[in-house]
Structures are given as C-alpha cells and as structure tokens.
Amino acid sequence: EKSDRLAGDGTAIPPLVEVLALSRERFGANHEQVSLTLASLARARRRSGDLEGAEQDARAAVAMDRRVFAGDHWITSNHLNALSLILELRGELDEALAQAAEAMRISVATLGPNHAESLVTRRVHTAMLTRMGRLADAVPAWRELAAFDERRLGAGHVLARYSRAWLGYALVLVGDREAGALEMEAATAALDEADVAGADADMLAKVIERRAQVALLLG
C-alpha cells in the first residue's frame, strides 16, 4: 500500500538507482540500507510497469534481509509483501499468495497482529485470497479486519471503509448479494469533499472502485 505513493511514470527510478550505488559504496554489499533501497526500487519499477526488473530487485532485497537479519524481522516481511504484489501482477499466483502469507506470518510474529505493518500484510494477503477466489478464507478475514478497523479508527476512517468495501465485494462474489450490497453502502456512506481531498484519496478511490465492481456484478 505504501508503494502506491511512488510515481508511476518511472521518474523515481534514476535517483533510486543512484542511491543504491551510493549505499553500496558507503555500507558495503550486504547492509540494511542497501536492502531498503532495493525494495524501494522494486516498488518504483512495479509502478512503472517493469515487472521483471521489479521482481529481480525485490528478490535481491529479501535475500539480503535473510543475510543481514538473524531470524524473522519485520523489514523482511515488508519486502516479501512487495515481492508478492509483483508476482501477482506477473501471474505467478500460487507463489504470490505464499509470499504474502509468509510476509503476514513474519509481521504478526515480530510486531503482533494489530500493528500497523501487520495490518498492511493482512490486508494484502486477504485481498489476494479474494482475487484468487479463496472466499471461504477471505470473507471471515475481511469481517475481522473491518470490525477491528472500526473499533480502532471509527467507521468513517478510510482504512475501515477499505476493509468493509472488500468485505462487501467478497460477500457478493460468494453469492450473498444483499449482505454485500449493504456492506458497500456502509463503506461509501457520507463521503464528503474532505474525504476525497485527503491524504488517503488513493485508497478511498479503491473503496469506490470496489463499489463500482459490485454494481456491475449486480447488474
């Protein structure tokens, strides 16, 4: 989700390549800073459409994490998360889901299930389950995330809307159209200009996109 803040036209790539070279020169071949830069470069390449280059950089970041950190580390989880999104776009769905599950496992193990980073990996994994049609697993996971987000942040927060919109979408896919439509209405209720103009406008757009997809499914 954080990677969606990066420019999609490739303008971030040249400076990141320069930062990568400087990081290697300053810190050596195996260092946390090099791994972080590789992961940022992978996200920028993904956004620009260079999926092959993105995968190479993401795998290099994860491999370096395994060398730099002793045991599980939340940074490794973050980089596995980035890799899973790239693999999904490349059509490597089984590996994408496996990497997303591993990212979630590490994040939950090192930070706890309700840490912000863990919630990111949980949402990515559950969205992937939904897109792959694993609805028996996706629906209860979205229900849990939506309830937690509303308790923690309030029903109007963009993350709570995001989880509830995905829940509605999954319910429609599983055949519970009435319940799904109600969830979508709740997710997009009482939107105003302040919501749309906010810092999370890109995520809010995804909420509205889910409602549009549900509307198409319902005719």
PDB file of C-alpha atoms in Angstrom:
ATOM      1  CA  GLU A   1       0.000   0.000   0.000  1.00  0.00           C
ATOM      2  CA  LYS A   2       2.805   2.398   0.790  1.00  0.00           C
ATOM      3  CA  SER A   3       4.281   1.793  -2.652  1.00  0.00           C
ATOM      4  CA  ASP A   4       1.239   3.400  -4.258  1.00  0.00           C
ATOM      5  CA  ARG A   5       2.644   6.748  -3.161  1.00  0.00           C
ATOM      6  CA  LEU A   6       5.565   6.333  -5.595  1.00  0.00           C
ATOM      7  CA  ALA A   7       5.450   7.952  -9.016  1.00  0.00           C
ATOM      8  CA  GLY A   8       4.144   5.598 -11.672  1.00  0.00           C
ATOM      9  CA  ASP A   9       5.910   7.248 -14.603  1.00  0.00           C
ATOM     10  CA  GLY A  10       9.374   5.958 -13.722  1.00  0.00           C
ATOM     11  CA  THR A  11      10.747   9.298 -12.525  1.00  0.00           C
ATOM     12  CA  ALA A  12      11.675   7.764  -9.167  1.00  0.00           C
ATOM     13  CA  ILE A  13      13.870   5.093 -10.735  1.00  0.00           C
ATOM     14  CA  PRO A  14      17.045   7.058 -11.729  1.00  0.00           C
ATOM     15  CA  PRO A  15      17.511   8.704  -8.309  1.00  0.00           C
ATOM     16  CA  LEU A  16      16.883   5.377  -6.575  1.00  0.00           C
ATOM     17  CA  VAL A  17      19.496   3.702  -8.780  1.00  0.00           C
ATOM     18  CA  GLU A  18      21.920   6.453  -7.728  1.00  0.00           C
ATOM     19  CA  VAL A  19      21.012   5.999  -4.053  1.00  0.00           C
ATOM     20  CA  LEU A  20      21.560   2.244  -4.423  1.00  0.00           C
ATOM     21  CA  ALA A  21      25.064   2.781  -5.795  1.00  0.00           C
ATOM     22  CA  LEU A  22      25.890   5.273  -3.033  1.00  0.00           C
ATOM     23  CA  SER A  23      24.520   2.925  -0.363  1.00  0.00           C
ATOM     24  CA  ARG A  24      26.656   0.050  -1.613  1.00  0.00           C
ATOM     25  CA  GLU A  25      29.698   2.304  -1.695  1.00  0.00           C
ATOM     26  CA  ARG A  26      29.123   3.571   1.835  1.00  0.00           C
ATOM     27  CA  PHE A  27      27.749   0.482   3.615  1.00  0.00           C
ATOM     28  CA  GLY A  28      29.058  -2.428   1.577  1.00  0.00           C
ATOM     29  CA  ALA A  29      27.306  -5.137  -0.419  1.00  0.00           C
ATOM     30  CA  ASN A  30      25.212  -6.516   2.459  1.00  0.00           C
ATOM     31  CA  HIS A  31      23.520  -3.891   4.588  1.00  0.00           C
ATOM     32  CA  GLU A  32      20.029  -2.983   5.735  1.00  0.00           C
ATOM     33  CA  GLN A  33      20.191   0.336   3.866  1.00  0.00           C
ATOM     34  CA  VAL A  34      21.036  -1.436   0.602  1.00  0.00           C
ATOM     35  CA  SER A  35      18.108  -3.810   1.120  1.00  0.00           C
ATOM     36  CA  LEU A  36      15.710  -0.929   1.817  1.00  0.00           C
ATOM     37  CA  THR A  37      16.819   0.870  -1.339  1.00  0.00           C
ATOM     38  CA  LEU A  38      16.435  -2.274  -3.434  1.00  0.00           C
ATOM     39  CA  ALA A  39      12.881  -2.669  -2.139  1.00  0.00           C
ATOM     40  CA  SER A  40      12.051   0.964  -2.944  1.00  0.00           C
ATOM     41  CA  LEU A  41      13.474   0.474  -6.420  1.00  0.00           C
ATOM     42  CA  ALA A  42      11.377  -2.679  -6.844  1.00  0.00           C
ATOM     43  CA  ARG A  43       8.229  -0.751  -5.954  1.00  0.00           C
ATOM     44  CA  ALA A  44       9.112   2.061  -8.353  1.00  0.00           C
ATOM     45  CA  ARG A  45       9.743  -0.413 -11.172  1.00  0.00           C
ATOM     46  CA  ARG A  46       6.434  -2.149 -10.437  1.00  0.00           C
ATOM     47  CA  ARG A  47       4.596   1.138 -10.643  1.00  0.00           C
ATOM     48  CA  SER A  48       6.291   1.959 -13.957  1.00  0.00           C
ATOM     49  CA  GLY A  49       5.441  -1.458 -15.437  1.00  0.00           C
ATOM     50  CA  ASP A  50       8.918  -3.018 -15.355  1.00  0.00           C
ATOM     51  CA  LEU A  51       7.771  -6.170 -13.592  1.00  0.00           C
ATOM     52  CA  GLU A  52      10.846  -8.231 -14.479  1.00  0.00           C
ATOM     53  CA  GLY A  53      13.199  -5.629 -13.029  1.00  0.00           C
ATOM     54  CA  ALA A  54      10.899  -5.164 -10.055  1.00  0.00           C
ATOM     55  CA  GLU A  55      10.950  -8.882  -9.277  1.00  0.00           C
ATOM     56  CA  GLN A  56      14.746  -9.037  -9.505  1.00  0.00           C
ATOM     57  CA  ASP A  57      15.152  -6.109  -7.104  1.00  0.00           C
ATOM     58  CA  ALA A  58      12.539  -7.441  -4.664  1.00  0.00           C
ATOM     59  CA  ARG A  59      14.121 -10.898  -4.576  1.00  0.00           C
ATOM     60  CA  ALA A  60      17.528  -9.309  -4.045  1.00  0.00           C
ATOM     61  CA  ALA A  61      16.132  -7.282  -1.140  1.00  0.00           C
ATOM     62  CA  VAL A  62      14.609 -10.368   0.505  1.00  0.00           C
ATOM     63  CA  ALA A  63      17.795 -12.406   0.002  1.00  0.00           C
ATOM     64  CA  MET A  64      19.822  -9.626   1.591  1.00  0.00           C
ATOM     65  CA  ASP A  65      17.406  -9.446   4.523  1.00  0.00           C
ATOM     66  CA  ARG A  66      17.980 -13.146   5.125  1.00  0.00           C
ATOM     67  CA  ARG A  67      21.724 -12.476   5.308  1.00  0.00           C
ATOM     68  CA  VAL A  68      21.585  -9.285   7.355  1.00  0.00           C
ATOM     69  CA  PHE A  69      18.965 -10.126   9.968  1.00  0.00           C
ATOM     70  CA  ALA A  70      19.104 -13.028  12.400  1.00  0.00           C
ATOM     71  CA  GLY A  71      15.773 -14.830  12.189  1.00  0.00           C
ATOM     72  CA  ASP A  72      12.452 -13.171  11.387  1.00  0.00           C
ATOM     73  CA  HIS A  73      12.390  -9.384  11.021  1.00  0.00           C
ATOM     74  CA  TRP A  74       9.547  -7.029  10.143  1.00  0.00           C
ATOM     75  CA  ILE A  75      11.625  -5.459   7.351  1.00  0.00           C
ATOM     76  CA  THR A  76      11.808  -8.857   5.650  1.00  0.00           C
ATOM     77  CA  SER A  77       8.026  -9.027   5.932  1.00  0.00           C
ATOM     78  CA  ASN A  78       7.724  -5.641   4.248  1.00  0.00           C
ATOM     79  CA  HIS A  79       9.917  -6.745   1.359  1.00  0.00           C
ATOM     80  CA  LEU A  80       8.120 -10.075   0.956  1.00  0.00           C
ATOM     81  CA  ASN A  81       4.907  -8.098   0.764  1.00  0.00           C
ATOM     82  CA  ALA A  82       6.336  -6.036  -2.094  1.00  0.00           C
ATOM     83  CA  LEU A  83       7.500  -9.197  -3.851  1.00  0.00           C
ATOM     84  CA  SER A  84       4.073 -10.820  -3.544  1.00  0.00           C
ATOM     85  CA  LEU A  85       2.374  -7.900  -5.292  1.00  0.00           C
ATOM     86  CA  ILE A  86       4.851  -8.084  -8.162  1.00  0.00           C
ATOM     87  CA  LEU A  87       4.416 -11.843  -8.530  1.00  0.00           C
ATOM     88  CA  GLU A  88       0.651 -11.471  -8.637  1.00  0.00           C
ATOM     89  CA  LEU A  89       0.925  -8.948 -11.464  1.00  0.00           C
ATOM     90  CA  ARG A  90       3.196 -11.382 -13.312  1.00  0.00           C
ATOM     91  CA  GLY A  91       0.565 -14.108 -12.989  1.00  0.00           C
ATOM     92  CA  GLU A  92       2.568 -16.226 -10.541  1.00  0.00           C
ATOM     93  CA  LEU A  93      -0.459 -16.542  -8.293  1.00  0.00           C
ATOM     94  CA  ASP A  94       0.478 -19.519  -6.138  1.00  0.00           C
ATOM     95  CA  GLU A  95       3.894 -18.098  -5.265  1.00  0.00           C
ATOM     96  CA  ALA A  96       2.414 -14.630  -4.791  1.00  0.00           C
ATOM     97  CA  LEU A  97      -0.039 -15.973  -2.218  1.00  0.00           C
ATOM     98  CA  ALA A  98       2.697 -17.985  -0.492  1.00  0.00           C
ATOM     99  CA  GLN A  99       4.959 -14.940  -0.211  1.00  0.00           C
ATOM    100  CA  ALA A 100       2.058 -12.805   1.059  1.00  0.00           C
ATOM    101  CA  ALA A 101       1.291 -15.453   3.685  1.00  0.00           C
ATOM    102  CA  GLU A 102       4.931 -15.536   4.779  1.00  0.00           C
ATOM    103  CA  ALA A 103       5.009 -11.730   4.960  1.00  0.00           C
ATOM    104  CA  MET A 104       1.937 -11.815   7.188  1.00  0.00           C
ATOM    105  CA  ARG A 105       3.374 -14.587   9.375  1.00  0.00           C
ATOM    106  CA  ILE A 106       6.624 -12.723   9.999  1.00  0.00           C
ATOM    107  CA  SER A 107       4.921  -9.393  10.646  1.00  0.00           C
ATOM    108  CA  VAL A 108       2.451 -10.880  13.113  1.00  0.00           C
ATOM    109  CA  ALA A 109       5.207 -12.876  14.837  1.00  0.00           C
ATOM    110  CA  THR A 110       7.535  -9.902  15.252  1.00  0.00           C
ATOM    111  CA  LEU A 111       5.134  -6.971  15.709  1.00  0.00           C
ATOM    112  CA  GLY A 112       1.858  -8.533  16.803  1.00  0.00           C
ATOM    113  CA  PRO A 113      -1.375  -8.976  14.813  1.00  0.00           C
ATOM    114  CA  ASN A 114      -2.683  -5.436  15.283  1.00  0.00           C
ATOM    115  CA  HIS A 115       0.449  -3.423  14.497  1.00  0.00           C
ATOM    116  CA  ALA A 116       0.054  -1.100  11.502  1.00  0.00           C
ATOM    117  CA  GLU A 117       2.631  -3.048   9.468  1.00  0.00           C
ATOM    118  CA  SER A 118       0.913  -6.336  10.306  1.00  0.00           C
ATOM    119  CA  LEU A 119      -2.438  -4.937   9.234  1.00  0.00           C
ATOM    120  CA  VAL A 120      -0.953  -3.970   5.870  1.00  0.00           C
ATOM    121  CA  THR A 121       0.249  -7.524   5.286  1.00  0.00           C
ATOM    122  CA  ARG A 122      -3.072  -8.951   6.468  1.00  0.00           C
ATOM    123  CA  ARG A 123      -4.994  -6.738   4.025  1.00  0.00           C
ATOM    124  CA  VAL A 124      -2.686  -7.604   1.126  1.00  0.00           C
ATOM    125  CA  HIS A 125      -2.954 -11.324   1.860  1.00  0.00           C
ATOM    126  CA  THR A 126      -6.740 -11.207   2.242  1.00  0.00           C
ATOM    127  CA  ALA A 127      -7.195  -9.143  -0.929  1.00  0.00           C
ATOM    128  CA  MET A 128      -5.104 -11.715  -2.768  1.00  0.00           C
ATOM    129  CA  LEU A 129      -7.276 -14.526  -1.390  1.00  0.00           C
ATOM    130  CA  THR A 130     -10.324 -12.652  -2.653  1.00  0.00           C
ATOM    131  CA  ARG A 131      -8.942 -12.079  -6.142  1.00  0.00           C
ATOM    132  CA  MET A 132      -7.966 -15.757  -6.339  1.00  0.00           C
ATOM    133  CA  GLY A 133     -11.458 -16.901  -5.365  1.00  0.00           C
ATOM    134  CA  ARG A 134     -10.464 -18.287  -1.959  1.00  0.00           C
ATOM    135  CA  LEU A 135     -13.606 -16.788  -0.492  1.00  0.00           C
ATOM    136  CA  ALA A 136     -14.115 -19.231   2.376  1.00  0.00           C
ATOM    137  CA  ASP A 137     -10.884 -17.834   3.836  1.00  0.00           C
ATOM    138  CA  ALA A 138     -11.302 -14.249   2.618  1.00  0.00           C
ATOM    139  CA  VAL A 139     -14.775 -13.452   3.975  1.00  0.00           C
ATOM    140  CA  PRO A 140     -14.057 -14.124   7.685  1.00  0.00           C
ATOM    141  CA  ALA A 141     -10.672 -12.403   7.385  1.00  0.00           C
ATOM    142  CA  TRP A 142     -12.264  -9.257   5.933  1.00  0.00           C
ATOM    143  CA  ARG A 143     -15.004  -9.370   8.562  1.00  0.00           C
ATOM    144  CA  GLU A 144     -12.388  -9.454  11.325  1.00  0.00           C
ATOM    145  CA  LEU A 145     -10.325  -6.653   9.743  1.00  0.00           C
ATOM    146  CA  ALA A 146     -13.370  -4.429   9.184  1.00  0.00           C
ATOM    147  CA  ALA A 147     -14.561  -4.854  12.779  1.00  0.00           C
ATOM    148  CA  PHE A 148     -11.084  -4.181  14.171  1.00  0.00           C
ATOM    149  CA  ASP A 149     -10.542  -1.103  11.969  1.00  0.00           C
ATOM    150  CA  GLU A 150     -13.882   0.370  13.022  1.00  0.00           C
ATOM    151  CA  ARG A 151     -13.179  -0.186  16.727  1.00  0.00           C
ATOM    152  CA  ARG A 152      -9.709   1.297  16.412  1.00  0.00           C
ATOM    153  CA  LEU A 153     -10.296   4.114  13.929  1.00  0.00           C
ATOM    154  CA  GLY A 154     -14.029   4.675  13.576  1.00  0.00           C
ATOM    155  CA  ALA A 155     -16.379   3.665  10.778  1.00  0.00           C
ATOM    156  CA  GLY A 156     -15.591   6.769   8.715  1.00  0.00           C
ATOM    157  CA  HIS A 157     -11.830   6.213   8.548  1.00  0.00           C
ATOM    158  CA  VAL A 158     -10.535   5.328   5.098  1.00  0.00           C
ATOM    159  CA  LEU A 159      -8.956   2.065   6.287  1.00  0.00           C
ATOM    160  CA  ALA A 160     -12.220   0.953   7.887  1.00  0.00           C
ATOM    161  CA  ARG A 161     -14.034   1.831   4.667  1.00  0.00           C
ATOM    162  CA  TYR A 162     -11.413  -0.086   2.683  1.00  0.00           C
ATOM    163  CA  SER A 163     -11.830  -3.279   4.715  1.00  0.00           C
ATOM    164  CA  ARG A 164     -15.629  -3.056   4.660  1.00  0.00           C
ATOM    165  CA  ALA A 165     -15.675  -2.450   0.899  1.00  0.00           C
ATOM    166  CA  TRP A 166     -13.575  -5.564   0.357  1.00  0.00           C
ATOM    167  CA  LEU A 167     -15.888  -7.496   2.687  1.00  0.00           C
ATOM    168  CA  GLY A 168     -18.878  -6.418   0.622  1.00  0.00           C
ATOM    169  CA  TYR A 169     -17.143  -7.362  -2.602  1.00  0.00           C
ATOM    170  CA  ALA A 170     -16.237 -10.813  -1.233  1.00  0.00           C
ATOM    171  CA  LEU A 171     -19.777 -11.392   0.003  1.00  0.00           C
ATOM    172  CA  VAL A 172     -21.191 -10.608  -3.425  1.00  0.00           C
ATOM    173  CA  LEU A 173     -18.692 -12.986  -5.029  1.00  0.00           C
ATOM    174  CA  VAL A 174     -19.673 -15.755  -2.627  1.00  0.00           C
ATOM    175  CA  GLY A 175     -23.333 -15.248  -3.534  1.00  0.00           C
ATOM    176  CA  ASP A 176     -24.640 -13.193  -0.597  1.00  0.00           C
ATOM    177  CA  ARG A 177     -25.616 -10.227  -2.740  1.00  0.00           C
ATOM    178  CA  GLU A 178     -27.895  -8.463  -0.287  1.00  0.00           C
ATOM    179  CA  ALA A 179     -25.349  -8.508   2.542  1.00  0.00           C
ATOM    180  CA  GLY A 180     -22.580  -7.492   0.150  1.00  0.00           C
ATOM    181  CA  ALA A 181     -24.533  -4.516  -1.150  1.00  0.00           C
ATOM    182  CA  LEU A 182     -25.232  -3.359   2.409  1.00  0.00           C
ATOM    183  CA  GLU A 183     -21.545  -3.527   3.262  1.00  0.00           C
ATOM    184  CA  MET A 184     -20.704  -1.482   0.166  1.00  0.00           C
ATOM    185  CA  GLU A 185     -23.263   1.138   1.131  1.00  0.00           C
ATOM    186  CA  ALA A 186     -21.725   1.364   4.588  1.00  0.00           C
ATOM    187  CA  ALA A 187     -18.233   1.668   3.113  1.00  0.00           C
ATOM    188  CA  THR A 188     -19.160   4.617   0.893  1.00  0.00           C
ATOM    189  CA  ALA A 189     -21.717   6.314   3.173  1.00  0.00           C
ATOM    190  CA  ALA A 190     -21.471  10.036   3.901  1.00  0.00           C
ATOM    191  CA  LEU A 191     -18.421  10.753   1.765  1.00  0.00           C
ATOM    192  CA  ASP A 192     -17.634  14.439   1.517  1.00  0.00           C
ATOM    193  CA  GLU A 193     -15.095  16.666  -0.192  1.00  0.00           C
ATOM    194  CA  ALA A 194     -12.760  16.493   2.814  1.00  0.00           C
ATOM    195  CA  ASP A 195     -12.563  12.721   2.439  1.00  0.00           C
ATOM    196  CA  VAL A 196     -11.864  12.885  -1.279  1.00  0.00           C
ATOM    197  CA  ALA A 197      -9.213  15.595  -0.899  1.00  0.00           C
ATOM    198  CA  GLY A 198      -7.442  13.862   1.978  1.00  0.00           C
ATOM    199  CA  ALA A 199      -4.020  12.241   2.110  1.00  0.00           C
ATOM    200  CA  ASP A 200      -5.591   8.813   1.592  1.00  0.00           C
ATOM    201  CA  ALA A 201      -7.515   9.754  -1.543  1.00  0.00           C
ATOM    202  CA  ASP A 202      -5.847   6.956  -3.494  1.00  0.00           C
ATOM    203  CA  MET A 203      -7.098   4.345  -1.023  1.00  0.00           C
ATOM    204  CA  LEU A 204     -10.543   5.947  -0.982  1.00  0.00           C
ATOM    205  CA  ALA A 205     -10.597   5.620  -4.762  1.00  0.00           C
ATOM    206  CA  LYS A 206     -10.075   1.877  -4.313  1.00  0.00           C
ATOM    207  CA  VAL A 207     -13.093   1.784  -1.992  1.00  0.00           C
ATOM    208  CA  ILE A 208     -15.246   3.467  -4.641  1.00  0.00           C
ATOM    209  CA  GLU A 209     -13.815   1.180  -7.314  1.00  0.00           C
ATOM    210  CA  ARG A 210     -14.952  -1.851  -5.294  1.00  0.00           C
ATOM    211  CA  ARG A 211     -18.470  -0.414  -5.159  1.00  0.00           C
ATOM    212  CA  ALA A 212     -18.427   0.057  -8.923  1.00  0.00           C
ATOM    213  CA  GLN A 213     -17.352  -3.567  -9.382  1.00  0.00           C
ATOM    214  CA  VAL A 214     -20.159  -4.745  -7.126  1.00  0.00           C
ATOM    215  CA  ALA A 215     -22.650  -2.629  -9.064  1.00  0.00           C
ATOM    216  CA  LEU A 216     -21.507  -4.301 -12.288  1.00  0.00           C
ATOM    217  CA  LEU A 217     -21.803  -7.756 -10.721  1.00  0.00           C
ATOM    218  CA  LEU A 218     -25.339  -6.913  -9.565  1.00  0.00           C
ATOM    219  CA  GLY A 219     -26.316  -5.539 -12.971  1.00  0.00           C
TER     220      GLY A 219
END
